[in-house]
mmCIF file of C-alpha atoms and ligand atoms in Angstrom:
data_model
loop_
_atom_site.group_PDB
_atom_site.id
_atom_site.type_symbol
_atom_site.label_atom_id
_atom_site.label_comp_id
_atom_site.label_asym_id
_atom_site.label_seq_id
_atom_site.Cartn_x
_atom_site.Cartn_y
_atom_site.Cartn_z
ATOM 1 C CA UNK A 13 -144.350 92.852 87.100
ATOM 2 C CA UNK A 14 -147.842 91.116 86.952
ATOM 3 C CA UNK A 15 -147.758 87.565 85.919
ATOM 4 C CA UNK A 16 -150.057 87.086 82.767
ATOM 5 C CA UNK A 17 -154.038 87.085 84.030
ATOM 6 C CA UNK A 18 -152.977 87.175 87.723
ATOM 7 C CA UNK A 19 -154.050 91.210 88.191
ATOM 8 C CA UNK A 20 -157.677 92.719 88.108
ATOM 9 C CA UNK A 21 -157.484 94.749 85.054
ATOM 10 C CA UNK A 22 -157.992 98.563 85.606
ATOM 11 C CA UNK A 23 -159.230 99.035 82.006
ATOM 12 C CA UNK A 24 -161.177 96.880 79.975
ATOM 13 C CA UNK A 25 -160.362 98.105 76.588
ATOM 14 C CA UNK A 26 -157.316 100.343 76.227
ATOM 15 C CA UNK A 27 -156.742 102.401 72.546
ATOM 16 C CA UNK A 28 -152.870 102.910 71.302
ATOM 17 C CA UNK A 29 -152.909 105.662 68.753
ATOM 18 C CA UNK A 30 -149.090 105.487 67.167
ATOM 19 C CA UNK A 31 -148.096 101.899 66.993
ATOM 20 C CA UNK A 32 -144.438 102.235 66.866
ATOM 21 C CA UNK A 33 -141.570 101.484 68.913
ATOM 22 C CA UNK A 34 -143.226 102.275 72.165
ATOM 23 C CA UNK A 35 -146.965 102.232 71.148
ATOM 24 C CA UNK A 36 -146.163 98.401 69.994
ATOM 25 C CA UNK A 37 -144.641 97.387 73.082
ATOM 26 C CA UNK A 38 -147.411 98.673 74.969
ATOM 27 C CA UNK A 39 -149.398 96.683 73.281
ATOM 28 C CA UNK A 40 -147.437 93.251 73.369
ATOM 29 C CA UNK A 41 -146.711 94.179 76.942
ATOM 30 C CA UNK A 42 -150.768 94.242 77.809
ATOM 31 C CA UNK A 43 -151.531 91.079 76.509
ATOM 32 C CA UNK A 44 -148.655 89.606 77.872
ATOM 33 C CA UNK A 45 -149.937 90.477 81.705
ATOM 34 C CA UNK A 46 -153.506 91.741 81.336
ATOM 35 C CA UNK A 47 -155.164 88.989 78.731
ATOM 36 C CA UNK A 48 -158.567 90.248 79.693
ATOM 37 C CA UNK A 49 -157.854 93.628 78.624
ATOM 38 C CA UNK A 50 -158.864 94.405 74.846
ATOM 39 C CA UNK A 51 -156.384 95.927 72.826
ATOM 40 C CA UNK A 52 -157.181 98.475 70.219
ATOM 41 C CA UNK A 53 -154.683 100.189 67.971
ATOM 42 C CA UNK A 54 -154.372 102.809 65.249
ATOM 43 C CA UNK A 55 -151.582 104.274 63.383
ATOM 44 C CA UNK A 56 -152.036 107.147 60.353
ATOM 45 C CA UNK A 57 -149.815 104.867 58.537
ATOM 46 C CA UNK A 58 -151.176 102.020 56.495
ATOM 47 C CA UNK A 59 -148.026 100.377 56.225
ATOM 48 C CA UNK A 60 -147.644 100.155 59.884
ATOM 49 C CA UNK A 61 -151.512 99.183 60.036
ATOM 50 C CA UNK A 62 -150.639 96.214 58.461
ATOM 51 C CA UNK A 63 -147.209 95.431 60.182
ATOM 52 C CA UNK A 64 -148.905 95.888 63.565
ATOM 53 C CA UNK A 65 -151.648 93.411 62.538
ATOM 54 C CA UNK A 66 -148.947 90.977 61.251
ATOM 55 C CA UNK A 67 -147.199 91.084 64.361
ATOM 56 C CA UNK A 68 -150.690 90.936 66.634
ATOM 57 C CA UNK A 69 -149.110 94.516 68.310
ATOM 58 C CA UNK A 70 -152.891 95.017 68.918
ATOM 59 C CA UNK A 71 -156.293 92.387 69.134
ATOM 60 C CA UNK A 72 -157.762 94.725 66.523
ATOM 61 C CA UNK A 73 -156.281 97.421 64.360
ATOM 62 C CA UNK A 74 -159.069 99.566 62.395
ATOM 63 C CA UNK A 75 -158.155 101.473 59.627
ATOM 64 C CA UNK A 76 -160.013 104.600 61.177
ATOM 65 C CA UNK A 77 -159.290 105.924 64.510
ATOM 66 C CA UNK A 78 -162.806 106.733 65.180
ATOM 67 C CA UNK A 79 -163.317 102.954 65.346
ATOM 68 C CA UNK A 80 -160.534 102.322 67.540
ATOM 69 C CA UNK A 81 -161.272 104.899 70.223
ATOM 70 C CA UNK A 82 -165.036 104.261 70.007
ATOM 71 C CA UNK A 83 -165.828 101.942 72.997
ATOM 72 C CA UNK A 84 -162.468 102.934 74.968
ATOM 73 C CA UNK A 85 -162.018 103.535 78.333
ATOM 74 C CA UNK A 86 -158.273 104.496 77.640
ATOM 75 C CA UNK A 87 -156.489 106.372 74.911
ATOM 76 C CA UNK A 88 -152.862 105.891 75.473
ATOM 77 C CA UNK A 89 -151.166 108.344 72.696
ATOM 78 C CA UNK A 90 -147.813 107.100 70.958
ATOM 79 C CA UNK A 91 -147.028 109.495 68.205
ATOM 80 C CA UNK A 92 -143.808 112.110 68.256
ATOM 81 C CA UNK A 93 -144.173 114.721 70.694
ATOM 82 C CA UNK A 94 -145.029 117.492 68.192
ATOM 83 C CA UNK A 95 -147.706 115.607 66.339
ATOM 84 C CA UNK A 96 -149.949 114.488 69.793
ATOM 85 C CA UNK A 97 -152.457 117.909 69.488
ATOM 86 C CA UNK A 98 -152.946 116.628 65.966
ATOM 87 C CA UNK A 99 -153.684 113.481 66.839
ATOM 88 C CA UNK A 100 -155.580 114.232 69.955
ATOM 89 C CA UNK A 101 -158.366 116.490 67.848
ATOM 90 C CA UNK A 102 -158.279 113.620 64.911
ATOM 91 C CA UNK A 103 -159.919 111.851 67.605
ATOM 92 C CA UNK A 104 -162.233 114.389 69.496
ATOM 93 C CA UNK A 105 -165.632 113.554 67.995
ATOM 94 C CA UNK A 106 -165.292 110.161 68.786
ATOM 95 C CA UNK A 107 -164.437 109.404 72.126
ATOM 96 C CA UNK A 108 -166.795 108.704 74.915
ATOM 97 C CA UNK A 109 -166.945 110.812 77.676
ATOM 98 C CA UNK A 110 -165.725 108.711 79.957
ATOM 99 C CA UNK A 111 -162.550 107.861 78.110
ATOM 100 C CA UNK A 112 -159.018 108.463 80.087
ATOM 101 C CA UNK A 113 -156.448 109.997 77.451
ATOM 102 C CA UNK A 114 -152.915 109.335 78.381
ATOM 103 C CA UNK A 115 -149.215 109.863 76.253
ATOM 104 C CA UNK A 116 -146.209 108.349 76.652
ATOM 105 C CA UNK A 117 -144.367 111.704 75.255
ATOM 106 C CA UNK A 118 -140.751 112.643 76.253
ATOM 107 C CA UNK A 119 -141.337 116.316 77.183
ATOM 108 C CA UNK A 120 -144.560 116.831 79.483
ATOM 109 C CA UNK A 121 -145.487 120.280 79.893
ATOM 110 C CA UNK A 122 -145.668 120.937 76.553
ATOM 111 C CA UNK A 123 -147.439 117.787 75.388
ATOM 112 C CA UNK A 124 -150.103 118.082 78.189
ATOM 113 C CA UNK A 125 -150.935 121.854 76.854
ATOM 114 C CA UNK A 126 -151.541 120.480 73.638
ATOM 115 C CA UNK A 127 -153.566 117.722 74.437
ATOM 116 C CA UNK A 128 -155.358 119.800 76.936
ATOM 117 C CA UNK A 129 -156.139 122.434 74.607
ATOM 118 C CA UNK A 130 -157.626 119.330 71.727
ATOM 119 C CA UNK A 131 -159.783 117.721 74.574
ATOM 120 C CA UNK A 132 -160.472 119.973 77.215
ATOM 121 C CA UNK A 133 -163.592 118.445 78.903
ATOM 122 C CA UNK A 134 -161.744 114.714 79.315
ATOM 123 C CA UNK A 135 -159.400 113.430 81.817
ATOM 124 C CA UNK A 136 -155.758 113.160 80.910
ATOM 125 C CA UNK A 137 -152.826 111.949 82.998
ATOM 126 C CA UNK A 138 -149.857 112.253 81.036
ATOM 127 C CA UNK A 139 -146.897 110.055 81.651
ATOM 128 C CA UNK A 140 -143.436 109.077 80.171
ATOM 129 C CA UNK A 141 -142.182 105.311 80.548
ATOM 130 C CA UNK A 142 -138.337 105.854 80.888
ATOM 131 C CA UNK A 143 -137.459 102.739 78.400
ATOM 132 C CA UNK A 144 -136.365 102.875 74.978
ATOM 133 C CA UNK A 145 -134.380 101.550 71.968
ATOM 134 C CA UNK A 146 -132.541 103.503 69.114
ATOM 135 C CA UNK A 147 -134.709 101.469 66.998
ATOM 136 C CA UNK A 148 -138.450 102.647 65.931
ATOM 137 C CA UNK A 149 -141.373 101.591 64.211
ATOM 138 C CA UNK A 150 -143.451 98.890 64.237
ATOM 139 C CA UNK A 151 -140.816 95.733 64.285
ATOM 140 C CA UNK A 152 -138.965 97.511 66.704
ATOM 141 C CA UNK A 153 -141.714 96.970 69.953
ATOM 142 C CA UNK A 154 -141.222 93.798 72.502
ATOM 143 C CA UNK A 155 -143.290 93.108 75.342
ATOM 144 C CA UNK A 156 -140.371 93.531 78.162
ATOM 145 C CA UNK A 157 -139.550 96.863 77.189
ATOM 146 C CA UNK A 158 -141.255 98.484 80.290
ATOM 147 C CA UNK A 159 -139.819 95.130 82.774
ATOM 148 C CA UNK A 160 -138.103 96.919 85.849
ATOM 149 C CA UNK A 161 -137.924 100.476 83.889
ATOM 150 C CA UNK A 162 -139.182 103.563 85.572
ATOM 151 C CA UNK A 163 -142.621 105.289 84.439
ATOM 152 C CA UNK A 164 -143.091 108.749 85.185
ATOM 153 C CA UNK A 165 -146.901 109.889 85.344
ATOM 154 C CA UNK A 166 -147.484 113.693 85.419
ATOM 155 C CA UNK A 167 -151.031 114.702 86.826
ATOM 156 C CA UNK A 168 -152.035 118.156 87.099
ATOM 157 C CA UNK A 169 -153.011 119.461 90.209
ATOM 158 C CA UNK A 170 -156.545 118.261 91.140
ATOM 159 C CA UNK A 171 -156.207 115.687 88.786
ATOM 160 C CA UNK A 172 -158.837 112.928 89.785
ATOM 161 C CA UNK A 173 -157.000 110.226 91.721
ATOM 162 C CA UNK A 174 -158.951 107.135 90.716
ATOM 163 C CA UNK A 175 -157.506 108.079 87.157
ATOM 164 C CA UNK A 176 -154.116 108.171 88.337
ATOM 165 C CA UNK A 177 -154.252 104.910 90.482
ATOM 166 C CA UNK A 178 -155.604 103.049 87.353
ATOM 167 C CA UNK A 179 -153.108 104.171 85.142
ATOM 168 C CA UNK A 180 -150.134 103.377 87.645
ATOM 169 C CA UNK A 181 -151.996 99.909 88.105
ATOM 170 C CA UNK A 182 -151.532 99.445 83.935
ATOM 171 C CA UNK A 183 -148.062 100.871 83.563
ATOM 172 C CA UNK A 184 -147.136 98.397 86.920
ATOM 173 C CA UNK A 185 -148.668 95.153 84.933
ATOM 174 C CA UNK A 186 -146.759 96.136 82.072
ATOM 175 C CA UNK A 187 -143.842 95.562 84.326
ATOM 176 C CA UNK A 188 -142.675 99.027 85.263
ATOM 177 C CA UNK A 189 -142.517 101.182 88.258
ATOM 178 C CA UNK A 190 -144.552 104.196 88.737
ATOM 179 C CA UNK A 191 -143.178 107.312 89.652
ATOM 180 C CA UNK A 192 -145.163 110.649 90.019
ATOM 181 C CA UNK A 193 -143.641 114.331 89.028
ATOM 182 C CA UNK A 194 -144.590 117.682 88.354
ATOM 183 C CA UNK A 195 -144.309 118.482 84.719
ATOM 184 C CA UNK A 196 -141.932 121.121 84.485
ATOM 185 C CA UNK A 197 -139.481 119.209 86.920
ATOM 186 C CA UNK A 198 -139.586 116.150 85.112
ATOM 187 C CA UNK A 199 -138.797 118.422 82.021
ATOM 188 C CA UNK A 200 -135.822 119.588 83.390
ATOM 189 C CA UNK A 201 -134.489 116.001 85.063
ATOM 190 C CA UNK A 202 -134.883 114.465 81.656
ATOM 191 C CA UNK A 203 -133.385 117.474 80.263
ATOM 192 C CA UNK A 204 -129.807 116.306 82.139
ATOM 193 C CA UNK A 205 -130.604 112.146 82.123
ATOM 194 C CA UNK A 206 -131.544 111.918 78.035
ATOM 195 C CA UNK A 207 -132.044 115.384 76.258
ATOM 196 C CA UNK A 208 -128.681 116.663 76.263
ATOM 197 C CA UNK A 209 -126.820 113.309 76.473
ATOM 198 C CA UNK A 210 -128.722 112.796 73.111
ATOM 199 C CA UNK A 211 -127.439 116.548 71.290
ATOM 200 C CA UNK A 212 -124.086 115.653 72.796
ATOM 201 C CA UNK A 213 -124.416 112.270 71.054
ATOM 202 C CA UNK A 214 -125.625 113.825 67.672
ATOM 203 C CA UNK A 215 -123.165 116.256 67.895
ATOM 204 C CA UNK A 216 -119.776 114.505 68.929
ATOM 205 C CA UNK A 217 -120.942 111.707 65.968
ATOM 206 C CA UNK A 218 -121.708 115.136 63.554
ATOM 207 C CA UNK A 219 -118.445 116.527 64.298
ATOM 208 C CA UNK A 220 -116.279 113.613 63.970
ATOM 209 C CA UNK A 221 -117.321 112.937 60.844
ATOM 210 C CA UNK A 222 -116.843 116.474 59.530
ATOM 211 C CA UNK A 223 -113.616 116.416 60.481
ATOM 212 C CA UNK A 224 -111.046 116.772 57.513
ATOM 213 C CA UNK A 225 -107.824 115.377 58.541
ATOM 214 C CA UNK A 226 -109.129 112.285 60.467
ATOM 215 C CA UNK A 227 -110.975 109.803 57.699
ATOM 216 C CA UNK A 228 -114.219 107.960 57.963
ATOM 217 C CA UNK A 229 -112.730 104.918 57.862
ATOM 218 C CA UNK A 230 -110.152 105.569 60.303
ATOM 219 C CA UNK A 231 -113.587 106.766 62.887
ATOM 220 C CA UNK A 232 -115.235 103.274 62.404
ATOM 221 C CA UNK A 233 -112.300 101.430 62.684
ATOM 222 C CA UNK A 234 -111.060 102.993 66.528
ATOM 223 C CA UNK A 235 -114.590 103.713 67.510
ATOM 224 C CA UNK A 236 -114.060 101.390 70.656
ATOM 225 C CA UNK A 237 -112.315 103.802 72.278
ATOM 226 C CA UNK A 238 -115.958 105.819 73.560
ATOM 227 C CA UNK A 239 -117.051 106.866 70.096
ATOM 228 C CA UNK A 240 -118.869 104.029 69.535
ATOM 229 C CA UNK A 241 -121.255 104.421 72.713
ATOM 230 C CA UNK A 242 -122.020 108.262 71.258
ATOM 231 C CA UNK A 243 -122.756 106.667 67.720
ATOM 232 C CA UNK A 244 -125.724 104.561 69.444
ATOM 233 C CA UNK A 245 -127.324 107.288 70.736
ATOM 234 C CA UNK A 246 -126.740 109.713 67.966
ATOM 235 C CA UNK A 247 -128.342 106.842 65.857
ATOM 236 C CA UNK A 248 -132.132 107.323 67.547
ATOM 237 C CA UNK A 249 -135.135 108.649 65.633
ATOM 238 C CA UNK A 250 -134.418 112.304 63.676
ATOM 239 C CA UNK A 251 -138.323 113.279 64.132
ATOM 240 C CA UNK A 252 -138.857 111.763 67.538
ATOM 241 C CA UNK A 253 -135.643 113.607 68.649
ATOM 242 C CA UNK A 254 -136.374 117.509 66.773
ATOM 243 C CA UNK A 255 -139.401 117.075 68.161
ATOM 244 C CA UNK A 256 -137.805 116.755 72.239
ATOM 245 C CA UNK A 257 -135.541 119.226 71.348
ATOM 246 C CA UNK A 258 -138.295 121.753 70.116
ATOM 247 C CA UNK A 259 -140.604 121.116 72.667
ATOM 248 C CA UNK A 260 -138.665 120.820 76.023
ATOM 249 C CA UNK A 261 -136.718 124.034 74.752
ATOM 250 C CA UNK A 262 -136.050 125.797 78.056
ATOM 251 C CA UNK A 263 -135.225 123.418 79.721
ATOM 252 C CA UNK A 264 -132.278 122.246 77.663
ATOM 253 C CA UNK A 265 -131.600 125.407 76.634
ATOM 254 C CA UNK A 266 -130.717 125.895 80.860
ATOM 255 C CA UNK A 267 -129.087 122.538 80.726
ATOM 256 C CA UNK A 268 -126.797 123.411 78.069
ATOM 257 C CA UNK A 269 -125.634 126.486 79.680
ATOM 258 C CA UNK A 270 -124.145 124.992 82.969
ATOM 259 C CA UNK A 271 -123.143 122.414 80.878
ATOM 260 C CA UNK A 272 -120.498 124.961 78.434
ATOM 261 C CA UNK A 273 -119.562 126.281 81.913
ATOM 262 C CA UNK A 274 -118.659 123.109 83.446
ATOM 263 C CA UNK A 275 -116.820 122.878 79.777
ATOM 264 C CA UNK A 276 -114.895 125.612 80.077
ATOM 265 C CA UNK A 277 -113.607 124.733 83.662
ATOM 266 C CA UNK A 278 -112.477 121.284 82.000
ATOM 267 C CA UNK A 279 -110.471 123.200 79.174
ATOM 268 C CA UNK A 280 -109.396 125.649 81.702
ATOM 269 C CA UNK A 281 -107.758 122.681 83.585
ATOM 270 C CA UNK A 282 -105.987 120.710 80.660
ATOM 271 C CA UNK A 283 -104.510 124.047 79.313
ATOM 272 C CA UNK A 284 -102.764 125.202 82.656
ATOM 273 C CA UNK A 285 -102.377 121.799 83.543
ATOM 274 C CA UNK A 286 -104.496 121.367 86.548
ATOM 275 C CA UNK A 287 -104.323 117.833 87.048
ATOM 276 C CA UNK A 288 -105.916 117.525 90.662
ATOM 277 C CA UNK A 289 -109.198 119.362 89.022
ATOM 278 C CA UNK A 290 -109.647 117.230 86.561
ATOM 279 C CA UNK A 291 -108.411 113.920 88.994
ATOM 280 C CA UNK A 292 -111.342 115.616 91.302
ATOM 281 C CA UNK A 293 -114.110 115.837 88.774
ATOM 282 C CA UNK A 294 -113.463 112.233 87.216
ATOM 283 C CA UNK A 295 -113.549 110.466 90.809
ATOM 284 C CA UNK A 296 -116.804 112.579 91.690
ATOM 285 C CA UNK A 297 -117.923 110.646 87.985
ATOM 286 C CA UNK A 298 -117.227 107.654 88.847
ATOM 287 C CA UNK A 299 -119.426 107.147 91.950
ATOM 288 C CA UNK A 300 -122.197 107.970 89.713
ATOM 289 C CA UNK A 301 -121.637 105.318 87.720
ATOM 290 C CA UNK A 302 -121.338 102.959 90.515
ATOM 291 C CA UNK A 303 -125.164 104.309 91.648
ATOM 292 C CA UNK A 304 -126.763 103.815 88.333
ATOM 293 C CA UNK A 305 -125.495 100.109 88.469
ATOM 294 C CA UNK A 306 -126.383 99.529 92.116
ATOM 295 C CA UNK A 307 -130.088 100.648 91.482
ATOM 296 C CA UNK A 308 -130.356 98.369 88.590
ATOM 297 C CA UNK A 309 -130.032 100.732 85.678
ATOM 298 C CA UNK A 310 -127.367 99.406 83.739
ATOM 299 C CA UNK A 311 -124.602 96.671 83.518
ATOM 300 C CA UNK A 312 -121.560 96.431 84.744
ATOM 301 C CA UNK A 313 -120.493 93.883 82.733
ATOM 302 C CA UNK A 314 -118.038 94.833 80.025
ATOM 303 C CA UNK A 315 -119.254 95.802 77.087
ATOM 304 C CA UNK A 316 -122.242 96.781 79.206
ATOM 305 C CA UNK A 317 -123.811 92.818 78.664
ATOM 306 C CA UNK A 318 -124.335 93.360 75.374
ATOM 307 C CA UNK A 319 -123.703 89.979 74.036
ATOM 308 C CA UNK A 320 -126.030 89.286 75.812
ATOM 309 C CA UNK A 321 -128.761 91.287 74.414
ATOM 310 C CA UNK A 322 -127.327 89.788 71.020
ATOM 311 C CA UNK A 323 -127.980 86.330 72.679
ATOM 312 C CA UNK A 324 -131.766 86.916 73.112
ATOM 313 C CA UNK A 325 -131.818 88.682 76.532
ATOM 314 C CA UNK A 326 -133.827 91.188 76.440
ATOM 315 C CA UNK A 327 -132.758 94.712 75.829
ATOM 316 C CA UNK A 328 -133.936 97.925 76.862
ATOM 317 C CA UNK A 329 -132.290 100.292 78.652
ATOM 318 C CA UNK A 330 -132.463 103.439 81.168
ATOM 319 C CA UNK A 331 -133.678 106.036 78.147
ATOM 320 C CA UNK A 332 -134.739 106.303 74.728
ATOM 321 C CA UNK A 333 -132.044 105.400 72.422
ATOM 322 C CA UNK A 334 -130.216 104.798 75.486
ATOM 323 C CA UNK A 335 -129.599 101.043 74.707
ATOM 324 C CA UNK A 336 -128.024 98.018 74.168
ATOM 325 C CA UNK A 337 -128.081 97.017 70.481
ATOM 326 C CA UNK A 338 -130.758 94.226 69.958
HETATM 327 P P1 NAP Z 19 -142.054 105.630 66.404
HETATM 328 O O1 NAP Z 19 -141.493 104.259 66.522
HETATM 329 O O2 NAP Z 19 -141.589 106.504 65.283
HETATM 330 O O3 NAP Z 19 -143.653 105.514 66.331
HETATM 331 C C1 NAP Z 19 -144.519 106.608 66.201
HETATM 332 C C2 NAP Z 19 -145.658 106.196 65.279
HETATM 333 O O4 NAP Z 19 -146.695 107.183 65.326
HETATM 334 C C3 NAP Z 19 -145.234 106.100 63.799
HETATM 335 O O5 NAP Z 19 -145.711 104.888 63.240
HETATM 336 C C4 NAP Z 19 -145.920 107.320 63.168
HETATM 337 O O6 NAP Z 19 -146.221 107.121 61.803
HETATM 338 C C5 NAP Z 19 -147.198 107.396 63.992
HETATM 339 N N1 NAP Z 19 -147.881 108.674 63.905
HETATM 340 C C6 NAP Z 19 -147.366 109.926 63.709
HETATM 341 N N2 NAP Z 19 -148.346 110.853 63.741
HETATM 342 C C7 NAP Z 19 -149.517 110.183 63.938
HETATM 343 C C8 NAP Z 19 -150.882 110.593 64.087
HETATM 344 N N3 NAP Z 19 -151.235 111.902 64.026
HETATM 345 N N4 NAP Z 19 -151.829 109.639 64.291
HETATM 346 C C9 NAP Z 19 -151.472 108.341 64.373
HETATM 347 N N5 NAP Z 19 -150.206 107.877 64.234
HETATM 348 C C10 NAP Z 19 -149.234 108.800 64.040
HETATM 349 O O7 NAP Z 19 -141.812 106.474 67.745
HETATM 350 P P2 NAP Z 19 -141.573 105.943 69.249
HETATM 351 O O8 NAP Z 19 -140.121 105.768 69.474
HETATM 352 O O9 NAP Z 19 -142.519 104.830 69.545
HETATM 353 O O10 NAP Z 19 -141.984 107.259 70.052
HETATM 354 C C11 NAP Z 19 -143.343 107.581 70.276
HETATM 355 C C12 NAP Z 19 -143.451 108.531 71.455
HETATM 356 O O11 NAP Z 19 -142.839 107.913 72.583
HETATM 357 C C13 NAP Z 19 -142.758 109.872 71.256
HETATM 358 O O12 NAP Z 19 -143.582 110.891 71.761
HETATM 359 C C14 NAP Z 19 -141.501 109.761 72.096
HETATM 360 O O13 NAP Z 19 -141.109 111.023 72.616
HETATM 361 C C15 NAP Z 19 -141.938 108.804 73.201
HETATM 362 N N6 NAP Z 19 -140.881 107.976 73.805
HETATM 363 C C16 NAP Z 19 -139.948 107.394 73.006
HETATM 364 C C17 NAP Z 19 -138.970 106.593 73.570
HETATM 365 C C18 NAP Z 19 -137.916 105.945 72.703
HETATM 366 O O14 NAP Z 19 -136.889 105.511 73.204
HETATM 367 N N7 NAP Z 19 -138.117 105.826 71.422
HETATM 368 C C19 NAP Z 19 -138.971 106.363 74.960
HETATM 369 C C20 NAP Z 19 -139.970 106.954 75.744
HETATM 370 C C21 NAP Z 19 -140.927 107.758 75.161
HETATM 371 P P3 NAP Z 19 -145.189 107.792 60.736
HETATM 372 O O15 NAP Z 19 -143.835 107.220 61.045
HETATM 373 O O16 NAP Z 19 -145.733 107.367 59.418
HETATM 374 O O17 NAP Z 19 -145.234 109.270 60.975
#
């Protein structure tokens, strides 16, 4: 992470369009390292408009995005997956030519056709900052969202390099660390790391509360024993979250399939009573667990530290909605 006005900026004005969770804390998180960048922000939403002005998420927040992309040399797009071709034409007539568009979208393949096919004669480098809260909107950003959190960006091929080294140097300042990946594989590895975690979530929380003889209260009050961890999750943004699903469909659709295989072998094992299959598969688990926490991607203190996220540490976590409360 850059220490405030220490690195040469690689943008002098950067736009946010979508001044949510993640658009916000792109924001807070450029002034906080790159002071001599300007900030420019836009959301359709004149409620958040004014939030994001309250809160300084931008140094200016127009109420048309034609004035916010005007003199930009970076459009950074922050809007649900399925509404960034929307947004991208809102903007087409008035961007200069020289403008950068980037998104911080959860699916890439998809995303990038659709802002391809809205501005097809400017540059764009997608990319997907691996960092997230189950909260959104425009209270919900903080500047150290990105701070030691991965960022993947997804060039095409023949993309022009001087655009993908100055993104990577923004996305670094802001505290993460750049990784590069083709679009379709990065589809599919966030497909297993925070797609299908996610329907698992939704759907474990869905189905415990439709159950009949088991009652709500009874849900809440033993949640501790795992439920509780699925109901954080499954408590993430409904449109942000149809929208992943929708547009990284094949992908989890593939995903989902090993996955009820892999099921079946487990319920094949507890009804014949194969204990040394499931003793096998829960060991292999565990070291997984142990990696995550020896790279740095999550706590190993019980309760996963998260009194002290309530204490004022900062939270953020490996994924979207993947997180500590806050
Ligand atoms: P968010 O908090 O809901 O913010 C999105 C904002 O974009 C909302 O204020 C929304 O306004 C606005 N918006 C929608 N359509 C627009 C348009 N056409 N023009 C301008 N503004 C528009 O969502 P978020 O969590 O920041 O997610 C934003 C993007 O980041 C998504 O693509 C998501 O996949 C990606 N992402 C999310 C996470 C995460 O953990 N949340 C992590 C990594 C990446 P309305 O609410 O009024 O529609």
């Amino acid at each position: 992470m850059t220490a405030p006005g220490d690195a040469a900026a690689p943008f002098d004005t950067v736009t946010i369009v979508g001044l949510g969770l993640i658009g916000g804390s792109i924001g807070l998180a450029i002034q906080r390292s790159l002071p001599g960048v300007s900030v420019q922000g836009f959301d359709a939403d004149p409620e958040v408009r004014e939030t994001a002005r309250r809160r300084g998420l931008a140094h200016r927040v127009p109420d048309t995005v034609e004035e916010a992309v005007a003199d930009t040399d970076l459009v950074i797009l922050c809007v649900p997956v399925r509404a960034m071709g929307a947004a991208a034409a809102d903007m087409a007539d008035a961007l200069p030519s020289h403008c950068i568009i980037s998104d911080v979208g959860s699916c890439k393949a998809s995303v990038a056709e659709a802002i391809g096919a809205a501005l097809p004669a400017h540059t764009i480098i997608p990319a997907h900052p691996v960092a997230g809260t189950e909260h959104s909107g425009p209270e919900a950003g903080f500047a150290s969202l990105f701070d030691n959190r991965w960022c993947i960006l997804t060039p095409p091929d023949g993309a022009d390099e001087e655009a993908v080294a100055r993104l990577s140097a923004l996305w670094s300042a802001m505290g993460a660390t750049v990784e590069r990946m083709d679009a379709e594989h990065h589809d599919l590895v966030l497909a297993v790391t925070s797609h299908v975690p996610h329907l698992i979530a939704y759907t474990i929380v869905g189905t415990a509360s439709d159950l009949e003889e088991v009652t709500r209260g009874e849900v809440i009050k033993y949640s501790a024993g795992g439920f509780r961890d699925f109901t954080r999750i499954a408590a993430s943004d409904p449109t942000m979250w149809r929208d992943v699903f929708l547009s990284n469909k094949q992908a989890v659709l593939e995903i989902l399939q090993r996955l009820s295989e892999d099921l079946s072998a487990m319920q094949r094992a507890i009804r014949w009573g194969d204990g040394d299959a499931l003793f096998e598969r829960f060991s292999q688990t565990r070291a997984i667990r142990r990696s995550i926490i020896e790279e740095g991607q999550d706590d190993a203190r019980p309760d996963f530290g998260r009194g002290d996220h309530l204490s004022g540490r900062p939270g953020n976590d490996e994924d979207e909605g993947d997180t500590p409360t806050r």
